[in-house]
Tab-separated table of C-alpha atoms and ligand atoms in Angstrom:
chain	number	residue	atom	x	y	z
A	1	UNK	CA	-52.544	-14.357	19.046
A	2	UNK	CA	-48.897	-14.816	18.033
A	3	UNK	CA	-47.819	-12.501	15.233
A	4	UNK	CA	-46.035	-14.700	12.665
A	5	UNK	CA	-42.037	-13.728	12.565
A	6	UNK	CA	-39.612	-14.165	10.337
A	7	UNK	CA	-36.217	-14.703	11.516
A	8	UNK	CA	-33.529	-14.169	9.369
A	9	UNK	CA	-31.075	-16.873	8.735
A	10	UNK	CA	-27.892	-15.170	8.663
A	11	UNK	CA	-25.575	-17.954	8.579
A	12	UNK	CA	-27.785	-19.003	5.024
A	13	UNK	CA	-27.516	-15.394	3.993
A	14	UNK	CA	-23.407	-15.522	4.379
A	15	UNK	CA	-23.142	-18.905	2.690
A	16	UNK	CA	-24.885	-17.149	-0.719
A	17	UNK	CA	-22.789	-14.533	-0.168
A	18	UNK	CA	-19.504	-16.950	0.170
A	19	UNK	CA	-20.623	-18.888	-2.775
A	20	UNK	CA	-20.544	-15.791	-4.951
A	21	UNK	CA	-17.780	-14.262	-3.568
A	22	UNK	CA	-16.208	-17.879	-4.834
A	23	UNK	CA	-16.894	-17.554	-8.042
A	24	UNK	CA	-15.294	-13.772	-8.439
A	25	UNK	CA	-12.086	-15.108	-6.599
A	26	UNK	CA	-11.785	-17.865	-9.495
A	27	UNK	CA	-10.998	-14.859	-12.367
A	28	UNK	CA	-9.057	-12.747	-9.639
A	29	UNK	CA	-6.016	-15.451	-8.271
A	30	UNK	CA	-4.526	-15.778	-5.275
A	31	UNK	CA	-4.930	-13.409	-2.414
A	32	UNK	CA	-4.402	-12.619	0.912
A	33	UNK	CA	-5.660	-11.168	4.192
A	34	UNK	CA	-3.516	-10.814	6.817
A	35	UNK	CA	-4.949	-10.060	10.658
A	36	UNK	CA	-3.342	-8.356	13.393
A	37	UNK	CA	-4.433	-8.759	17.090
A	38	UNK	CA	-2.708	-7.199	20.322
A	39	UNK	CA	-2.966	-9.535	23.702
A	40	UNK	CA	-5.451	-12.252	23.910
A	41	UNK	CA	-8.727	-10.995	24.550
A	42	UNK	CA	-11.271	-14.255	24.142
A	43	UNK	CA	-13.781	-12.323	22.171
A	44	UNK	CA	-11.261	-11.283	19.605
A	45	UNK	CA	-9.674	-14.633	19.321
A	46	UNK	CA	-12.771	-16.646	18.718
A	47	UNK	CA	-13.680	-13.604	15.965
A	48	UNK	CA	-9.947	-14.152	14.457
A	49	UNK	CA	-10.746	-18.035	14.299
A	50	UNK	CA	-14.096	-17.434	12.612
A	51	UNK	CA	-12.895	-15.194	9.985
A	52	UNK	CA	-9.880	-17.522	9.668
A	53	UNK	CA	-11.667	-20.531	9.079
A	54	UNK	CA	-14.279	-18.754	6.467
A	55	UNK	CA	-11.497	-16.984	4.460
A	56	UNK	CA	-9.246	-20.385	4.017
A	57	UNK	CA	-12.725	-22.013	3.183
A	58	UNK	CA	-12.733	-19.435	0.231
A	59	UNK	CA	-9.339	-20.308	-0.827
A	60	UNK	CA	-8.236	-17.103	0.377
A	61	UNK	CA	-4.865	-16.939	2.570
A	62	UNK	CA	-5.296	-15.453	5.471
A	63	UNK	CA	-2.288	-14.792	7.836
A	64	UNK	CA	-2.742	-14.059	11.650
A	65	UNK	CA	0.339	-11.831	13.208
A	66	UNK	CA	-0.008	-12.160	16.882
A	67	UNK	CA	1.851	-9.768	19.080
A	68	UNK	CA	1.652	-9.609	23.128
A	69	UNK	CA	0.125	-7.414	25.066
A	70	UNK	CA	3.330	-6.025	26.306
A	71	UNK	CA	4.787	-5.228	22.163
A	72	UNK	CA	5.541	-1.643	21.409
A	73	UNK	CA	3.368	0.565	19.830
A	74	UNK	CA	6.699	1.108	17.088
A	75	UNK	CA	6.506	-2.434	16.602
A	76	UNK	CA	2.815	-2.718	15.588
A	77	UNK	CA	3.457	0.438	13.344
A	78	UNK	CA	6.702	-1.017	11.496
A	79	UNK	CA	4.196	-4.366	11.150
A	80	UNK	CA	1.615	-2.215	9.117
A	81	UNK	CA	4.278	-0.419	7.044
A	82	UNK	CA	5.775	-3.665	6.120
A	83	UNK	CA	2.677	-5.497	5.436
A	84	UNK	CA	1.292	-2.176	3.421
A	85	UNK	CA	4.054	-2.519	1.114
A	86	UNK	CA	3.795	-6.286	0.391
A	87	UNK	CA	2.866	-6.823	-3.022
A	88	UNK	CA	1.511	-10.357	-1.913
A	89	UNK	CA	-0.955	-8.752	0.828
A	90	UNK	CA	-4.142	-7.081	-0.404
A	91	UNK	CA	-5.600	-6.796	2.521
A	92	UNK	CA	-5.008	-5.950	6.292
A	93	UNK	CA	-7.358	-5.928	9.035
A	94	UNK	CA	-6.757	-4.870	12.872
A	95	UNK	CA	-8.513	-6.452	15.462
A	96	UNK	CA	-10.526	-4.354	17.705
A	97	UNK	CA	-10.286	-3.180	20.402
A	98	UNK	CA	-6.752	-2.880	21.010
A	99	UNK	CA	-5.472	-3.011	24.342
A	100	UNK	CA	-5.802	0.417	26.064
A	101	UNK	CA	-2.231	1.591	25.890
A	102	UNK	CA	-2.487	1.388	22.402
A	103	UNK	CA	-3.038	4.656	20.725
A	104	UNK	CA	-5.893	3.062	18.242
A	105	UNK	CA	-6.506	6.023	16.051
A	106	UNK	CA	-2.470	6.139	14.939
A	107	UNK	CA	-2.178	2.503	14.442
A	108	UNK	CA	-5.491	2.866	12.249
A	109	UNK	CA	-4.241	5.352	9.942
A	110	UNK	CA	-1.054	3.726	9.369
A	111	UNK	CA	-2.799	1.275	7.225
A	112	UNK	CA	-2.825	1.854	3.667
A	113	UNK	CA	-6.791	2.547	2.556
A	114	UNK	CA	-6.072	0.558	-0.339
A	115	UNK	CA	-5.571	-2.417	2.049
A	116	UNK	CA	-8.231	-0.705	4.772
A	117	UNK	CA	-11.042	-4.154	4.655
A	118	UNK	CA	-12.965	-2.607	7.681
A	119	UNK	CA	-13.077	0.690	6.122
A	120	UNK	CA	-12.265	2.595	8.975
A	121	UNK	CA	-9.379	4.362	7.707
A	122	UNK	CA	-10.208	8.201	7.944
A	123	UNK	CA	-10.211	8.141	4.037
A	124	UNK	CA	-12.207	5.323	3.725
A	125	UNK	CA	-14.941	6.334	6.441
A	126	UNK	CA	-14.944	9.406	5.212
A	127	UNK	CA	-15.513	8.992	1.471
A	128	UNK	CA	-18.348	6.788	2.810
A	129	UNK	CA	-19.657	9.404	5.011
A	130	UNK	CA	-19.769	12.116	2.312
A	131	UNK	CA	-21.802	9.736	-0.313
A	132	UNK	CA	-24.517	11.483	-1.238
A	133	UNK	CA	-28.390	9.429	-0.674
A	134	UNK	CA	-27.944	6.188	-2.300
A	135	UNK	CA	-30.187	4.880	-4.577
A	136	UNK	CA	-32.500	1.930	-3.393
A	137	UNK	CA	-32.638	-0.113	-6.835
A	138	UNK	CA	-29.248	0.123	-8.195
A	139	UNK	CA	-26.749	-2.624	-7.544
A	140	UNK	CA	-23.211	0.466	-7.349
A	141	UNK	CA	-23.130	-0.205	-3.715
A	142	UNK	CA	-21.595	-3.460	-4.120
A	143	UNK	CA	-19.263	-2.075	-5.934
A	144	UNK	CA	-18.438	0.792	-3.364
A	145	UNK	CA	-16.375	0.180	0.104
A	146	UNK	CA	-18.752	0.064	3.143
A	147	UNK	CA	-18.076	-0.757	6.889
A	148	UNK	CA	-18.688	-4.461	7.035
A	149	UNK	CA	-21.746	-3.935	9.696
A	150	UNK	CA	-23.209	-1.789	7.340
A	151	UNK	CA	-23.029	-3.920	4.214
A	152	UNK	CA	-24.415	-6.681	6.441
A	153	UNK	CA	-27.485	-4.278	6.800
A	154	UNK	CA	-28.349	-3.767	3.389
A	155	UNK	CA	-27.489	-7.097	2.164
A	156	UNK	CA	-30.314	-8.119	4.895
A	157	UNK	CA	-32.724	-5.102	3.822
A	158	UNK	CA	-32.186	-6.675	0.068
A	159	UNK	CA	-33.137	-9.326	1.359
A	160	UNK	CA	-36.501	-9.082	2.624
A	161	UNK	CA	-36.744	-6.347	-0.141
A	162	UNK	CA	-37.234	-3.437	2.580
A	163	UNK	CA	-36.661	0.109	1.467
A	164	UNK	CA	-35.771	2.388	4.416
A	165	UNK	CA	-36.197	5.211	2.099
A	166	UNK	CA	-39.253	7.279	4.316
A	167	UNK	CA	-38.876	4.961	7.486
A	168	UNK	CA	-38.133	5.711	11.351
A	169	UNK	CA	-35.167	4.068	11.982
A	170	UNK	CA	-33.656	3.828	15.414
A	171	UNK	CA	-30.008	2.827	15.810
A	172	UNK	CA	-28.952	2.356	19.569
A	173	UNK	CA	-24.979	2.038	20.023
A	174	UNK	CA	-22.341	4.782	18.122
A	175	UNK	CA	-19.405	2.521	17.789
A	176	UNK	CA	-17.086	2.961	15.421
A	177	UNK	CA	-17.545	-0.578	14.014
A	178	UNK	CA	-21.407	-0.746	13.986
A	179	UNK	CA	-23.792	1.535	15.132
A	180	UNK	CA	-22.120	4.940	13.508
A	181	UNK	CA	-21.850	3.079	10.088
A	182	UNK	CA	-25.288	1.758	9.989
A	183	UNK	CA	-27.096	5.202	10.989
A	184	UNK	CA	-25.028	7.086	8.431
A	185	UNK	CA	-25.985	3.850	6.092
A	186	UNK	CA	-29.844	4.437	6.638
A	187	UNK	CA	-29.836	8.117	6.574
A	188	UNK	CA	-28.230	7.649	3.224
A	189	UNK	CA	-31.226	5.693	2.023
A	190	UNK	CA	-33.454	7.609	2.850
A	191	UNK	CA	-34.085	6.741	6.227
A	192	UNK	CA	-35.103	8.845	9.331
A	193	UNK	CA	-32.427	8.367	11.876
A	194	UNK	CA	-32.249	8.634	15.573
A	195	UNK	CA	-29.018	7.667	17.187
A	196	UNK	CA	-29.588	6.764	20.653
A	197	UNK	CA	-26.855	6.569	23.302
A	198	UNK	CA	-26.389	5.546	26.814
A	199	UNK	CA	-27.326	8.800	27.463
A	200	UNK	CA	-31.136	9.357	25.793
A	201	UNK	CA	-32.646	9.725	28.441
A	202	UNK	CA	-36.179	7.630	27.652
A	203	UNK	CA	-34.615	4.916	25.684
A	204	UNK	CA	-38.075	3.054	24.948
A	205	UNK	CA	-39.908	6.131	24.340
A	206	UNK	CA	-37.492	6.040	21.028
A	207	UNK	CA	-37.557	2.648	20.380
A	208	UNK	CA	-41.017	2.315	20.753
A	209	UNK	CA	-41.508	4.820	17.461
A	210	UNK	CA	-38.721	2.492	15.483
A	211	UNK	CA	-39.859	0.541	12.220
A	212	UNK	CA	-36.459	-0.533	11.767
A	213	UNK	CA	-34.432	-1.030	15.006
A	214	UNK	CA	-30.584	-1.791	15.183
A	215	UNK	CA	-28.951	-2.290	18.079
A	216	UNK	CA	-25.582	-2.486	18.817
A	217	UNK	CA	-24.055	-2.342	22.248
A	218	UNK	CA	-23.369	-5.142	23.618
A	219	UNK	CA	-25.681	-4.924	26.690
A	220	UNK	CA	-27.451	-8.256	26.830
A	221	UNK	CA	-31.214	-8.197	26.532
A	222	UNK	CA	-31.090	-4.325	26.457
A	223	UNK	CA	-33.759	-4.172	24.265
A	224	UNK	CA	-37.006	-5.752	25.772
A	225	UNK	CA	-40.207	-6.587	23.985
A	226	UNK	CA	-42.354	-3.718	25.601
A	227	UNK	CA	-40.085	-1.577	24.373
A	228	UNK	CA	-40.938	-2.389	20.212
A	229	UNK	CA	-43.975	-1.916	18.367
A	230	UNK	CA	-45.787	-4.345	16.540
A	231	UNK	CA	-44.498	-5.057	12.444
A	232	UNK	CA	-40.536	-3.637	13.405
A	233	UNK	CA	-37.444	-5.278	11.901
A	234	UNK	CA	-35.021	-5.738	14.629
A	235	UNK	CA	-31.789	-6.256	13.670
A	236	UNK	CA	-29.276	-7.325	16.371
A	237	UNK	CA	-25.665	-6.650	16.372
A	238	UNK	CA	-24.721	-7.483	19.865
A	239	UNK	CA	-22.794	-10.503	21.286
A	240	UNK	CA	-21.932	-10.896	24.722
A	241	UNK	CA	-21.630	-13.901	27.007
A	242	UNK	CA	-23.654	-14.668	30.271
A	243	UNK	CA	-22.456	-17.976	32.028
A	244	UNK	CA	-20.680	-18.817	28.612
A	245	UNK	CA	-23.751	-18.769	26.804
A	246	UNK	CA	-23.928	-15.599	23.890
A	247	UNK	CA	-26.728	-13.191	23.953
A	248	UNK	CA	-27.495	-10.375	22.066
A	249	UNK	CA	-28.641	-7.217	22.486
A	250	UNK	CA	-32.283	-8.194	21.975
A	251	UNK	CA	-34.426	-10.145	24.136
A	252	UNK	CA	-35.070	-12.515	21.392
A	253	UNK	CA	-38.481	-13.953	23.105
A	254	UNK	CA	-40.109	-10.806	23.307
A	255	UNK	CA	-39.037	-9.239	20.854
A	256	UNK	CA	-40.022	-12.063	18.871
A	257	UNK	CA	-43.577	-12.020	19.069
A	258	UNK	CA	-44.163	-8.431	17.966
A	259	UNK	CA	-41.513	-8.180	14.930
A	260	UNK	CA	-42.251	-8.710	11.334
A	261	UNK	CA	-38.103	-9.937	10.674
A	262	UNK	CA	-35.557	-10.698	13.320
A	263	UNK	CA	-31.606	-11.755	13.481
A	264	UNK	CA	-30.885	-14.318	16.079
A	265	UNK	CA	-27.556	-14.104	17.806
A	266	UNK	CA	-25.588	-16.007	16.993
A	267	UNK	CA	-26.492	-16.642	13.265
A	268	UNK	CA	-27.632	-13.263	12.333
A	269	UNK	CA	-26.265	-10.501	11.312
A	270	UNK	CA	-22.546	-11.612	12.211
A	271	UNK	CA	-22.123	-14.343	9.725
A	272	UNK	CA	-23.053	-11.520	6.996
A	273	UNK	CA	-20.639	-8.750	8.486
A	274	UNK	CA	-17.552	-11.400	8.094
A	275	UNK	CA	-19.175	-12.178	4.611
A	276	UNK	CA	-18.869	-8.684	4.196
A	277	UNK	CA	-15.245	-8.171	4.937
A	278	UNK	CA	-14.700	-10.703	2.421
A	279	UNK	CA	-16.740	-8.629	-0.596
A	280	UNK	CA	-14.461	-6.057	0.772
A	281	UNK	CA	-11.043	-7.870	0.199
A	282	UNK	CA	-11.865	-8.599	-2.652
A	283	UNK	CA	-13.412	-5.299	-4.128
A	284	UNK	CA	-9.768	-3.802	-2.683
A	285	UNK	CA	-8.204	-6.507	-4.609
A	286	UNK	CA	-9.725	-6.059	-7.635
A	287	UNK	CA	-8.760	-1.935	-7.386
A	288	UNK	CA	-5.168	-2.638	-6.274
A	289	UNK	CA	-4.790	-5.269	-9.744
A	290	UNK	CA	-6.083	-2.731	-12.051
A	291	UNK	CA	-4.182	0.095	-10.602
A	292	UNK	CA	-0.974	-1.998	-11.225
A	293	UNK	CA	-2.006	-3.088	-14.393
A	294	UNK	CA	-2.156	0.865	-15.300
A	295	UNK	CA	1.355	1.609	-13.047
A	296	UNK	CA	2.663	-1.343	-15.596
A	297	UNK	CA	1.209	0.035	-18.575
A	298	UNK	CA	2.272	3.916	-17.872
A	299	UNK	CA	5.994	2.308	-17.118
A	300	UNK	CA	5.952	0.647	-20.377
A	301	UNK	CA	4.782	3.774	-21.982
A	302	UNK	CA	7.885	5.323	-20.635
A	303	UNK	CA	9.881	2.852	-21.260
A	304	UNK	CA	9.252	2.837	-25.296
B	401	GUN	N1	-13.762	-6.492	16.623
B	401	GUN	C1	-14.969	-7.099	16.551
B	401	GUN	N2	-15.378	-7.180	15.280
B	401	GUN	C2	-14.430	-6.604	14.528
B	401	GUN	C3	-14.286	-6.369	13.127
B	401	GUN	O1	-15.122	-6.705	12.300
B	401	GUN	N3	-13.149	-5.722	12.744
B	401	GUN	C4	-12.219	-5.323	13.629
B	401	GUN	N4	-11.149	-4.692	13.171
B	401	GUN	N5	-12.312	-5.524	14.933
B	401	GUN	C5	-13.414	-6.166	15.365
Protein backbone atom coordinates (compact mmCIF):
# COMPACT_ATOMS: atom_id res chain seq x y z
CA UNK A 1 0.00 0.00 0.00
CA UNK A 2 1.13 3.60 -0.58
CA UNK A 3 2.41 5.29 2.56
CA UNK A 4 0.65 8.68 2.74
CA UNK A 5 3.41 11.68 2.17
CA UNK A 6 3.47 14.92 2.90
CA UNK A 7 5.23 17.19 0.67
CA UNK A 8 6.21 20.33 1.82
CA UNK A 9 5.13 23.39 0.02
CA UNK A 10 8.05 25.52 0.10
CA UNK A 11 7.05 28.21 -2.12
CA UNK A 12 3.77 28.58 0.66
CA UNK A 13 6.30 28.33 3.43
CA UNK A 14 8.45 31.48 1.83
CA UNK A 15 5.33 33.51 1.11
CA UNK A 16 4.51 33.40 5.24
CA UNK A 17 7.81 34.08 5.69
CA UNK A 18 7.75 37.22 3.07
CA UNK A 19 4.57 38.39 4.55
CA UNK A 20 6.18 38.73 7.95
CA UNK A 21 9.30 39.81 6.94
CA UNK A 22 6.83 42.75 5.38
CA UNK A 23 5.52 43.78 8.22
CA UNK A 24 9.11 44.23 10.20
CA UNK A 25 10.41 46.22 7.07
CA UNK A 26 7.34 48.75 7.62
CA UNK A 27 8.98 50.05 11.30
CA UNK A 28 12.64 49.60 9.84
CA UNK A 29 12.61 52.09 6.34
CA UNK A 30 14.25 51.81 3.42
CA UNK A 31 16.96 49.33 2.70
CA UNK A 32 19.09 47.80 0.45
CA UNK A 33 20.81 44.67 -0.85
CA UNK A 34 23.16 44.93 -3.30
CA UNK A 35 24.46 41.55 -5.37
CA UNK A 36 27.63 40.95 -6.97
CA UNK A 37 28.16 38.25 -9.70
CA UNK A 38 31.46 37.51 -11.80
CA UNK A 39 30.80 36.19 -15.64
CA UNK A 40 27.51 34.83 -16.61
CA UNK A 41 27.05 31.51 -15.40
CA UNK A 42 23.08 30.57 -16.19
CA UNK A 43 22.55 29.05 -12.82
CA UNK A 44 23.67 32.13 -11.02
CA UNK A 45 21.78 34.49 -13.19
CA UNK A 46 18.42 32.86 -12.96
CA UNK A 47 19.27 32.73 -8.84
CA UNK A 48 20.18 36.68 -9.12
CA UNK A 49 16.71 37.19 -10.98
CA UNK A 50 14.83 35.21 -8.34
CA UNK A 51 16.19 36.93 -5.41
CA UNK A 52 15.81 40.17 -7.40
CA UNK A 53 12.35 39.87 -8.13
CA UNK A 54 11.40 38.64 -4.34
CA UNK A 55 13.43 41.44 -2.63
CA UNK A 56 11.79 44.43 -4.91
CA UNK A 57 8.44 42.51 -4.16
CA UNK A 58 9.31 43.33 -0.42
CA UNK A 59 9.97 46.86 -1.13
CA UNK A 60 13.47 46.23 -0.55
CA UNK A 61 16.14 47.76 -3.14
CA UNK A 62 18.16 45.48 -4.38
CA UNK A 63 21.10 46.49 -6.71
CA UNK A 64 22.88 43.92 -9.08
CA UNK A 65 26.76 44.98 -9.92
CA UNK A 66 27.71 42.87 -12.81
CA UNK A 67 31.34 42.55 -13.68
CA UNK A 68 32.89 40.23 -16.62
CA UNK A 69 34.53 37.38 -16.40
CA UNK A 70 37.71 38.93 -17.51
CA UNK A 71 37.51 42.05 -14.32
CA UNK A 72 40.38 42.05 -11.93
CA UNK A 73 40.38 40.51 -8.81
CA UNK A 74 41.47 44.48 -7.40
CA UNK A 75 38.45 45.56 -8.99
CA UNK A 76 35.96 43.20 -7.27
CA UNK A 77 37.88 44.01 -3.95
CA UNK A 78 37.72 48.00 -4.34
CA UNK A 79 33.72 47.09 -5.23
CA UNK A 80 33.30 45.47 -1.68
CA UNK A 81 35.26 48.20 0.13
CA UNK A 82 33.17 50.80 -1.46
CA UNK A 83 29.91 49.16 -1.06
CA UNK A 84 31.01 48.18 2.79
CA UNK A 85 31.29 51.71 3.54
CA UNK A 86 27.97 52.92 2.02
CA UNK A 87 25.80 54.11 4.60
CA UNK A 88 22.79 53.41 2.14
CA UNK A 89 23.81 49.55 1.69
CA UNK A 90 23.01 47.16 4.54
CA UNK A 91 23.58 44.38 2.91
CA UNK A 92 25.96 42.65 0.33
CA UNK A 93 25.81 39.31 -1.05
CA UNK A 94 28.39 37.50 -3.56
CA UNK A 95 27.24 35.17 -5.92
CA UNK A 96 28.68 31.79 -5.83
CA UNK A 97 30.73 30.25 -7.30
CA UNK A 98 32.99 32.70 -8.65
CA UNK A 99 34.80 32.02 -11.65
CA UNK A 100 37.93 29.90 -10.91
CA UNK A 101 40.60 32.55 -11.18
CA UNK A 102 38.99 34.22 -8.55
CA UNK A 103 40.61 33.75 -5.24
CA UNK A 104 36.98 33.19 -3.40
CA UNK A 105 38.13 33.02 0.15
CA UNK A 106 39.86 36.82 -0.14
CA UNK A 107 37.01 38.32 -1.92
CA UNK A 108 34.77 36.70 0.95
CA UNK A 109 36.46 38.22 3.76
CA UNK A 110 36.62 41.54 2.32
CA UNK A 111 33.02 41.93 3.08
CA UNK A 112 32.12 43.61 6.14
CA UNK A 113 30.21 40.80 8.57
CA UNK A 114 27.95 43.45 9.43
CA UNK A 115 26.80 43.43 5.76
CA UNK A 116 27.80 39.39 5.45
CA UNK A 117 23.65 38.14 4.41
CA UNK A 118 25.01 34.58 3.56
CA UNK A 119 26.91 34.39 6.66
CA UNK A 120 29.87 33.02 5.33
CA UNK A 121 32.23 35.52 6.44
CA UNK A 122 34.86 33.66 8.70
CA UNK A 123 33.34 35.72 11.66
CA UNK A 124 30.03 35.06 10.88
CA UNK A 125 30.44 31.15 10.20
CA UNK A 126 32.34 30.94 12.90
CA UNK A 127 30.32 32.55 15.69
CA UNK A 128 27.68 30.18 14.25
CA UNK A 129 29.86 27.25 14.46
CA UNK A 130 30.88 27.82 18.10
CA UNK A 131 27.01 28.21 19.36
CA UNK A 132 26.63 26.02 21.88
CA UNK A 133 23.28 23.17 21.43
CA UNK A 134 20.39 25.28 20.69
CA UNK A 135 17.37 25.03 22.35
CA UNK A 136 14.36 23.36 20.46
CA UNK A 137 11.41 25.62 21.96
CA UNK A 138 12.81 29.00 22.12
CA UNK A 139 12.21 31.43 19.31
CA UNK A 140 16.48 33.33 19.87
CA UNK A 141 17.37 31.68 16.68
CA UNK A 142 15.49 34.03 14.67
CA UNK A 143 17.07 36.47 16.15
CA UNK A 144 20.67 35.00 15.58
CA UNK A 145 22.56 35.02 11.96
CA UNK A 146 22.40 31.55 10.28
CA UNK A 147 23.53 30.36 6.75
CA UNK A 148 20.41 30.82 4.70
CA UNK A 149 20.26 26.82 3.89
CA UNK A 150 20.28 26.27 7.35
CA UNK A 151 17.54 28.65 8.47
CA UNK A 152 15.54 27.13 5.60
CA UNK A 153 15.97 23.80 7.62
CA UNK A 154 14.63 24.75 10.78
CA UNK A 155 12.04 27.00 9.56
CA UNK A 156 10.84 23.58 7.73
CA UNK A 157 11.53 21.36 10.99
CA UNK A 158 9.18 24.20 12.80
CA UNK A 159 7.13 23.49 10.59
CA UNK A 160 6.08 20.05 10.77
CA UNK A 161 7.02 20.54 14.52
CA UNK A 162 10.05 17.92 14.24
CA UNK A 163 12.66 17.98 16.95
CA UNK A 164 15.99 16.52 15.73
CA UNK A 165 17.08 16.60 19.24
CA UNK A 166 17.95 12.41 19.64
CA UNK A 167 17.55 11.70 15.78
CA UNK A 168 19.96 10.07 13.03
CA UNK A 169 20.45 12.58 10.72
CA UNK A 170 22.33 12.07 7.51
CA UNK A 171 23.57 15.09 5.54
CA UNK A 172 25.16 14.10 2.08
CA UNK A 173 27.11 17.16 0.37
CA UNK A 174 29.86 19.51 2.60
CA UNK A 175 29.49 22.68 0.68
CA UNK A 176 30.12 25.67 2.05
CA UNK A 177 26.62 27.02 1.24
CA UNK A 178 24.51 23.96 2.32
CA UNK A 179 25.49 20.81 3.46
CA UNK A 180 28.36 22.06 6.15
CA UNK A 181 25.77 24.58 7.62
CA UNK A 182 22.95 22.23 7.97
CA UNK A 183 25.07 19.29 9.71
CA UNK A 184 26.62 21.77 12.13
CA UNK A 185 22.75 23.12 12.35
CA UNK A 186 21.43 19.56 13.43
CA UNK A 187 24.26 18.58 15.57
CA UNK A 188 23.45 21.76 17.39
CA UNK A 189 19.96 20.51 18.08
CA UNK A 190 20.61 17.75 19.21
CA UNK A 191 20.89 15.72 16.32
CA UNK A 192 23.17 12.69 15.46
CA UNK A 193 25.13 13.65 12.44
CA UNK A 194 26.82 11.79 9.71
CA UNK A 195 28.33 13.82 6.96
CA UNK A 196 28.65 11.80 3.96
CA UNK A 197 30.89 12.67 1.01
CA UNK A 198 31.66 11.50 -2.40
CA UNK A 199 33.94 9.50 -0.76
CA UNK A 200 31.80 7.14 1.98
CA UNK A 201 32.31 4.44 0.61
CA UNK A 202 28.59 2.59 1.08
CA UNK A 203 26.55 5.63 0.56
CA UNK A 204 23.07 3.74 1.10
CA UNK A 205 24.28 1.73 3.87
CA UNK A 206 24.19 5.43 5.63
CA UNK A 207 21.30 6.66 4.21
CA UNK A 208 19.41 3.77 4.76
CA UNK A 209 19.85 4.40 8.86
CA UNK A 210 18.73 8.33 8.21
CA UNK A 211 15.41 9.66 9.93
CA UNK A 212 16.15 12.93 8.65
CA UNK A 213 18.02 13.01 5.28
CA UNK A 214 19.47 16.23 3.56
CA UNK A 215 21.01 16.17 0.57
CA UNK A 216 22.85 18.56 -1.11
CA UNK A 217 25.04 17.95 -4.11
CA UNK A 218 23.74 18.57 -6.96
CA UNK A 219 23.89 15.04 -8.49
CA UNK A 220 20.46 14.46 -9.98
CA UNK A 221 18.48 11.57 -8.59
CA UNK A 222 21.50 10.63 -6.36
CA UNK A 223 19.43 9.59 -3.80
CA UNK A 224 17.12 6.62 -4.88
CA UNK A 225 14.17 5.20 -3.03
CA UNK A 226 15.90 1.83 -1.99
CA UNK A 227 18.25 3.71 -0.50
CA UNK A 228 15.61 5.42 2.47
CA UNK A 229 13.73 3.81 5.06
CA UNK A 230 10.24 3.98 5.61
CA UNK A 231 8.80 7.35 7.95
CA UNK A 232 12.29 9.65 6.84
CA UNK A 233 12.03 13.39 6.13
CA UNK A 234 13.94 14.04 3.06
CA UNK A 235 14.83 17.29 2.53
CA UNK A 236 16.31 18.20 -0.90
CA UNK A 237 18.67 20.92 -1.60
CA UNK A 238 19.83 20.09 -5.02
CA UNK A 239 19.02 21.74 -8.41
CA UNK A 240 20.45 20.75 -11.52
CA UNK A 241 19.14 20.63 -15.07
CA UNK A 242 18.75 17.50 -17.40
CA UNK A 243 17.47 18.47 -20.99
CA UNK A 244 16.44 21.92 -19.39
CA UNK A 245 14.22 20.38 -17.06
CA UNK A 246 15.48 20.88 -12.97
CA UNK A 247 15.94 17.92 -10.81
CA UNK A 248 17.01 17.51 -7.53
CA UNK A 249 19.02 15.49 -5.70
CA UNK A 250 16.21 13.09 -4.78
CA UNK A 251 14.43 10.77 -6.91
CA UNK A 252 11.23 12.35 -5.97
CA UNK A 253 9.02 9.10 -7.08
CA UNK A 254 10.70 6.81 -4.95
CA UNK A 255 11.53 8.52 -2.50
CA UNK A 256 8.10 9.55 -2.30
CA UNK A 257 6.39 6.57 -1.37
CA UNK A 258 8.45 5.67 1.70
CA UNK A 259 8.85 9.33 3.37
CA UNK A 260 6.71 10.76 6.04
CA UNK A 261 7.63 14.79 4.60
CA UNK A 262 9.34 15.67 1.38
CA UNK A 263 10.60 19.06 -0.52
CA UNK A 264 9.97 19.00 -4.19
CA UNK A 265 12.49 20.72 -6.38
CA UNK A 266 11.72 23.26 -7.44
CA UNK A 267 9.36 24.65 -4.68
CA UNK A 268 11.04 23.28 -1.70
CA UNK A 269 13.48 24.15 0.25
CA UNK A 270 14.86 26.99 -2.18
CA UNK A 271 12.03 29.39 -1.97
CA UNK A 272 12.71 29.28 2.01
CA UNK A 273 16.64 29.68 1.73
CA UNK A 274 16.02 33.11 -0.41
CA UNK A 275 13.28 33.84 2.30
CA UNK A 276 15.98 33.33 4.52
CA UNK A 277 18.51 35.72 3.16
CA UNK A 278 15.88 38.18 3.47
CA UNK A 279 15.30 37.54 7.58
CA UNK A 280 18.97 37.94 7.32
CA UNK A 281 19.10 41.50 5.70
CA UNK A 282 17.04 42.53 7.71
CA UNK A 283 18.24 41.14 11.18
CA UNK A 284 21.81 42.91 9.84
CA UNK A 285 19.79 45.93 9.30
CA UNK A 286 18.22 46.16 12.33
CA UNK A 287 21.99 45.66 14.20
CA UNK A 288 23.70 48.17 11.88
CA UNK A 289 20.55 51.02 12.91
CA UNK A 290 20.98 50.48 16.51
CA UNK A 291 24.68 50.47 16.45
CA UNK A 292 24.47 53.96 14.77
CA UNK A 293 21.91 55.09 16.88
CA UNK A 294 24.54 54.34 19.87
CA UNK A 295 27.76 55.79 17.53
CA UNK A 296 25.19 58.99 17.40
CA UNK A 297 24.38 59.00 20.90
CA UNK A 298 28.19 58.41 22.26
CA UNK A 299 29.13 61.46 19.65
CA UNK A 300 26.60 63.59 21.21
CA UNK A 301 27.81 62.62 24.57
CA UNK A 302 31.10 63.99 23.49
CA UNK A 303 29.98 66.61 21.96
CA UNK A 304 28.12 68.21 25.23
N1 LIG B 1 24.97 30.34 -5.26
C1 LIG B 1 23.86 29.58 -5.19
N2 LIG B 1 23.11 29.93 -4.14
C2 LIG B 1 23.75 30.93 -3.52
C3 LIG B 1 23.48 31.71 -2.36
O1 LIG B 1 22.48 31.57 -1.67
N3 LIG B 1 24.41 32.65 -2.04
C4 LIG B 1 25.53 32.83 -2.77
N4 LIG B 1 26.39 33.75 -2.37
N5 LIG B 1 25.82 32.13 -3.85
C5 LIG B 1 24.92 31.19 -4.22
Amino acid sequence: MRRKTNRIDGRALAQAELARLKQELKSIGPIQLTTINVGRRADNLSYLKIKTRLGRELGIKVTNYQLPKSASVTKGLQLIERLNQDQAVQGILVQLPLPPTWPQEEIINRINPEKDVDCLHPVNFGRFSLTPQLDWSSENWSQRLLPPTARAVLTILKTINYSPRGRRAVVVGQGNLAGKPISLLLSQLGATVISANEFTPDLARETRRAEILVSATGQPKLIQGAMVSPGVIALDLGFSRIKGKIQGDLDFDSVALKANWITPVPGGVGPITVSSLFANLILLAKRQDTKERVNFRNNRHRLL
